[in-house]
mmCIF file of C-alpha atoms in Angstrom:
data_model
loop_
_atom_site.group_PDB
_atom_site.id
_atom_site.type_symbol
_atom_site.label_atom_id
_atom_site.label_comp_id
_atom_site.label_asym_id
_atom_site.label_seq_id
_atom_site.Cartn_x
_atom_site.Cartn_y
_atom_site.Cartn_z
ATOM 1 C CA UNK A 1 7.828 -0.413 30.409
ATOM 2 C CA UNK A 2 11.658 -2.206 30.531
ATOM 3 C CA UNK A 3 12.544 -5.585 30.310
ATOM 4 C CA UNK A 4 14.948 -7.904 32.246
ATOM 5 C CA UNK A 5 14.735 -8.716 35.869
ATOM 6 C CA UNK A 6 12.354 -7.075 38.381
ATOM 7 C CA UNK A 7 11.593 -7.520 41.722
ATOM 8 C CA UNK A 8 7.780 -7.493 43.584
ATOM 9 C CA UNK A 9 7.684 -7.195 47.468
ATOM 10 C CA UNK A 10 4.851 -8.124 49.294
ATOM 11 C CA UNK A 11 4.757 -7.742 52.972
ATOM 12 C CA UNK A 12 1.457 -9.356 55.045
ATOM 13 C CA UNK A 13 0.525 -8.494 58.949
ATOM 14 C CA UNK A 14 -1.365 -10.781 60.915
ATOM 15 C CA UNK A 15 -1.794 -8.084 63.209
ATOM 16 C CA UNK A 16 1.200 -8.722 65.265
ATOM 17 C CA UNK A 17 4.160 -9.826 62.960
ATOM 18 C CA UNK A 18 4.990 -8.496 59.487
ATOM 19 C CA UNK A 19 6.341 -10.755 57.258
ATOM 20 C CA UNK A 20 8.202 -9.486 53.913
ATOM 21 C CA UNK A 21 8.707 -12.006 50.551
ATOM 22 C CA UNK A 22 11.030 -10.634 47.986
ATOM 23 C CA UNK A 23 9.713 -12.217 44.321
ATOM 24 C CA UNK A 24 12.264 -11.820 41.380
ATOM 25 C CA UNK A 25 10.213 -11.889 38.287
ATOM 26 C CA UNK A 26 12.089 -12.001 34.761
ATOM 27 C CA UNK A 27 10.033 -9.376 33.285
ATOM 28 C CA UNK A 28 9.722 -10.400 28.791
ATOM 29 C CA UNK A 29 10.094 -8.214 26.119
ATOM 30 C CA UNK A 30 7.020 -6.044 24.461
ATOM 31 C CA UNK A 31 4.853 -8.185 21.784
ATOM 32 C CA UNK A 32 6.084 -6.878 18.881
ATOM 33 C CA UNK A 33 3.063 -5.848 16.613
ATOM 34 C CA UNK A 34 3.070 -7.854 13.410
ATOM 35 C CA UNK A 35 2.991 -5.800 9.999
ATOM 36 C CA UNK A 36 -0.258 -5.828 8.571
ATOM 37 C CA UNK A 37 0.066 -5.793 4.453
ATOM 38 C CA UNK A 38 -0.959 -3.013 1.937
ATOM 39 C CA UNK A 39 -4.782 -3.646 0.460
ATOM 40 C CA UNK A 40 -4.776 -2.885 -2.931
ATOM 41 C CA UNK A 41 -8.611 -2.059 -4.032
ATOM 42 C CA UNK A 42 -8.457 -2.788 -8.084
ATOM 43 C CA UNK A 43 -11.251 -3.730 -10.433
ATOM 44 C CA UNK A 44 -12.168 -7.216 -9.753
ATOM 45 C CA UNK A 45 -13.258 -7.894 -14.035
ATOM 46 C CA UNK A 46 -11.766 -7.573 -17.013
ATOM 47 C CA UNK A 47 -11.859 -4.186 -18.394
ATOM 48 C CA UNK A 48 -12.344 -3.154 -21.779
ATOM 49 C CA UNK A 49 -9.979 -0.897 -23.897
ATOM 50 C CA UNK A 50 -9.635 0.272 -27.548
ATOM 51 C CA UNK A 51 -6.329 0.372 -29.652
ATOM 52 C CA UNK A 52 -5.485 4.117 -29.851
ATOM 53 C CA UNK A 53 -7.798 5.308 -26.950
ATOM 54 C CA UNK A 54 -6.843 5.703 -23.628
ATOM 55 C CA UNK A 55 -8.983 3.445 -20.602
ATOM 56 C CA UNK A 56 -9.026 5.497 -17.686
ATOM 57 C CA UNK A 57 -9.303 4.045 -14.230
ATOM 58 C CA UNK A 58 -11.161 6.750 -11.860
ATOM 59 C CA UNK A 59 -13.891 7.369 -9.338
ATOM 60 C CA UNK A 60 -16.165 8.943 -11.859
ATOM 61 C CA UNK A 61 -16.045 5.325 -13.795
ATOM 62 C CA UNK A 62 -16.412 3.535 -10.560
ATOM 63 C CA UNK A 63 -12.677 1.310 -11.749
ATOM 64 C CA UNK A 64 -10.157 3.312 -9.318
ATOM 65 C CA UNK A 65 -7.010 1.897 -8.253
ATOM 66 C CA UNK A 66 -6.270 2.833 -4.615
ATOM 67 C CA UNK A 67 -4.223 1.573 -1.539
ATOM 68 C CA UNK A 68 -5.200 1.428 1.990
ATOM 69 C CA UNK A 69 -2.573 0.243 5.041
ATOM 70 C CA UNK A 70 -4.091 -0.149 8.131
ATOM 71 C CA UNK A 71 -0.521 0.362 9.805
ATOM 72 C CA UNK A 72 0.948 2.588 8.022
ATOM 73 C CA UNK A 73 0.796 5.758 9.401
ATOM 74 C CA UNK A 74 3.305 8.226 8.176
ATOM 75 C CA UNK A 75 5.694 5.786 6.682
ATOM 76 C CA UNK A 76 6.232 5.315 2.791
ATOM 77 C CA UNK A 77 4.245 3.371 0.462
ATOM 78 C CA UNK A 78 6.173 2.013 -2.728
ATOM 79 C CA UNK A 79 3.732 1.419 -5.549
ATOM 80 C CA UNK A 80 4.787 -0.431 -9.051
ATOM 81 C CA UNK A 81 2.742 -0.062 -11.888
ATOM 82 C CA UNK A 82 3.583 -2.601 -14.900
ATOM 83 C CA UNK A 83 1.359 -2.579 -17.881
ATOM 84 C CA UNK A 84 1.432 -5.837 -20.182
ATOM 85 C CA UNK A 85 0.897 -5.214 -24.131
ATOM 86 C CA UNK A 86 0.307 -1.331 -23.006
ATOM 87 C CA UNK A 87 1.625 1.829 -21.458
ATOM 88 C CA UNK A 88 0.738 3.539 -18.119
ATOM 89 C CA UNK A 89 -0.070 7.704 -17.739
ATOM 90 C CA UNK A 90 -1.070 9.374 -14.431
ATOM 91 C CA UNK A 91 -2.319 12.677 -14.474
ATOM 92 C CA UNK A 92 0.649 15.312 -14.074
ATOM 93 C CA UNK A 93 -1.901 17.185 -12.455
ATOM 94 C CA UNK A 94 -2.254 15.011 -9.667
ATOM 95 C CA UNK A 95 1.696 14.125 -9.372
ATOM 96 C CA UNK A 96 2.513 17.772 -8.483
ATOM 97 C CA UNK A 97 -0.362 17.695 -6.434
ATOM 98 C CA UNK A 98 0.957 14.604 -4.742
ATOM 99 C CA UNK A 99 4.154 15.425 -3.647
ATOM 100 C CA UNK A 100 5.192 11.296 -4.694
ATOM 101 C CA UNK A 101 9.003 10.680 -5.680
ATOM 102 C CA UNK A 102 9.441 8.453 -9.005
ATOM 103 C CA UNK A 103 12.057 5.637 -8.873
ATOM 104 C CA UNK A 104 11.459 4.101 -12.207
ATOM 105 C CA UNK A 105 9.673 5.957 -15.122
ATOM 106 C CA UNK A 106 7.851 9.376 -14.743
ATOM 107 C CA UNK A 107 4.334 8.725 -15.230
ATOM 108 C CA UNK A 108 4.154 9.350 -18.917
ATOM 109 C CA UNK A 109 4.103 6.711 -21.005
ATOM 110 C CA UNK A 110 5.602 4.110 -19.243
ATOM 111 C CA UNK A 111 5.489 0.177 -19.263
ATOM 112 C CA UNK A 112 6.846 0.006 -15.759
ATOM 113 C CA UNK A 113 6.466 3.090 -13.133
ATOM 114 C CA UNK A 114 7.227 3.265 -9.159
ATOM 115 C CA UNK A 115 6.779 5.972 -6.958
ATOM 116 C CA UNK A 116 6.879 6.414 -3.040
ATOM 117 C CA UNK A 117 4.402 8.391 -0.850
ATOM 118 C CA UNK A 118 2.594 8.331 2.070
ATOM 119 C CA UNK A 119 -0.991 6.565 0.967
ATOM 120 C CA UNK A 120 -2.871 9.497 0.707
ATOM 121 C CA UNK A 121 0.204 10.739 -1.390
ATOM 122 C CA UNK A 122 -0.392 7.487 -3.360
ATOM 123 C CA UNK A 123 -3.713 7.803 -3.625
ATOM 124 C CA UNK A 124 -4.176 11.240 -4.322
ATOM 125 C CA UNK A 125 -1.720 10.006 -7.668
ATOM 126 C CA UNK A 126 -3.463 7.601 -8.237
ATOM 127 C CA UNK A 127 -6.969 9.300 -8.681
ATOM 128 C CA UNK A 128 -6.286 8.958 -12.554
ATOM 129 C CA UNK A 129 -4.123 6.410 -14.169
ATOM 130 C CA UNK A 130 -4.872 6.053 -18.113
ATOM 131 C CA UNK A 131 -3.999 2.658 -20.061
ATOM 132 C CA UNK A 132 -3.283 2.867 -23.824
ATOM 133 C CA UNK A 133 -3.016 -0.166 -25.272
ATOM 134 C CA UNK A 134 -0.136 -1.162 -27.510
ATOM 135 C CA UNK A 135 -1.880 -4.259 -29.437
ATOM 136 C CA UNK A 136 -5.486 -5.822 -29.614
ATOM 137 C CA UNK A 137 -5.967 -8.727 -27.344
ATOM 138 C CA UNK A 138 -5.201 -9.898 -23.765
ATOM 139 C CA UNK A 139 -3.000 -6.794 -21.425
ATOM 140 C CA UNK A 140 -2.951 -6.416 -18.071
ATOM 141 C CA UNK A 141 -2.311 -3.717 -15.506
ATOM 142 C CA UNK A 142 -0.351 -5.260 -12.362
ATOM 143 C CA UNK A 143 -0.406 -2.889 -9.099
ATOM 144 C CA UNK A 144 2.148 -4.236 -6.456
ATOM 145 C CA UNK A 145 2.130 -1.709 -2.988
ATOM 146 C CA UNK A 146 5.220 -2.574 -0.654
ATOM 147 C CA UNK A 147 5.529 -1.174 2.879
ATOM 148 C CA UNK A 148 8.702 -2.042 3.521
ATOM 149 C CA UNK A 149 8.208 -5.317 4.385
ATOM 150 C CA UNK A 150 5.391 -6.791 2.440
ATOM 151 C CA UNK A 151 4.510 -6.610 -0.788
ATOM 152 C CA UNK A 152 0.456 -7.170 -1.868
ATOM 153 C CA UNK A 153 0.413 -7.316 -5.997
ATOM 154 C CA UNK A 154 -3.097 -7.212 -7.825
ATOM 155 C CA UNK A 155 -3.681 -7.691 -11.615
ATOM 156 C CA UNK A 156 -6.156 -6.078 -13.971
ATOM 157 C CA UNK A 157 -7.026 -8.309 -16.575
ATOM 158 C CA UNK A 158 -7.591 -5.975 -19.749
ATOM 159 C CA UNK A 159 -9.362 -6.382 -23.596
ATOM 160 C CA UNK A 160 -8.106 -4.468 -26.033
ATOM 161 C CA UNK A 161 -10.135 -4.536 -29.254
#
């Protein structure tokens, strides 16, 4: 359980004579685990939104955003949502319920929004997130999850007609 030098000492008996070695081993430091990165799960095809209606991405729709770390334990997620030709809402319901801390934005309206939480904090916000489009034509929805060390960024391709 410490590193640096340690000693082993063997003693052997013939059955007459005992014979001790002293061995001097330099004794390595731990492996240090490596960080395994945030999963993003996103829809994997282009979704399709209205001018002036609101495309929600939820369980019931089967097109939730979520975030799994297999190493993260009780440490902080930091997720950035970034809409492209459209604005991002979460449902306030689920940020009180969530207990996540905004950085940028609020969760109203906003182009650009990042909040910290554990991930089932982040999730748990994340069980609603509407897109209004702002124009008809190509947007996008870009999730990037950092855990400190690594970031993992999907994007949502979205159709606004």
């Amino acid at each position: 359980t410490s590193t640096g030098a340690a000693s082993l000492s063997v003693a052997t008996n013939d059955g007459s004579v005992t014979t001790t070695d002293v061995i001097s081993i330099d004794v390595a430091p731990a492996v240090t685990p490596q960080n395994i990165a945030p999963v993003n799960h996103v829809p994997t095809t282009t979704q399709a939104a209205t001018l002036g209606s609101t495309l929600g991405f939820y369980y019931t729709t089967n097109n939730n955003i979520s975030v799994s770390d297999a190493d993260a334990g009780s440490n902080l997620e930091t997720v950035t949502l970034s809409a492209t030709n459209g604005t991002i809402n979460l449902a306030q319901s689920l940020i009180t319920e969530s207990g996540i801390t905004f950085s940028v934005g609020d969760g109203i309206a906003d182009q650009t929004m990042t909040f910290s939480g554990t991930v089932s904090q982040v999730n748990i916000a994340l069980g609603w997130v509407g897109f209004n489009g702002t124009s008809t034509g190509a947007a996008s929805l870009s999730v990037a999850t950092n855990d400190g060390t690594v970031t993992t960024t999907d994007v949502i391709d979205i159709n606004v007609a």
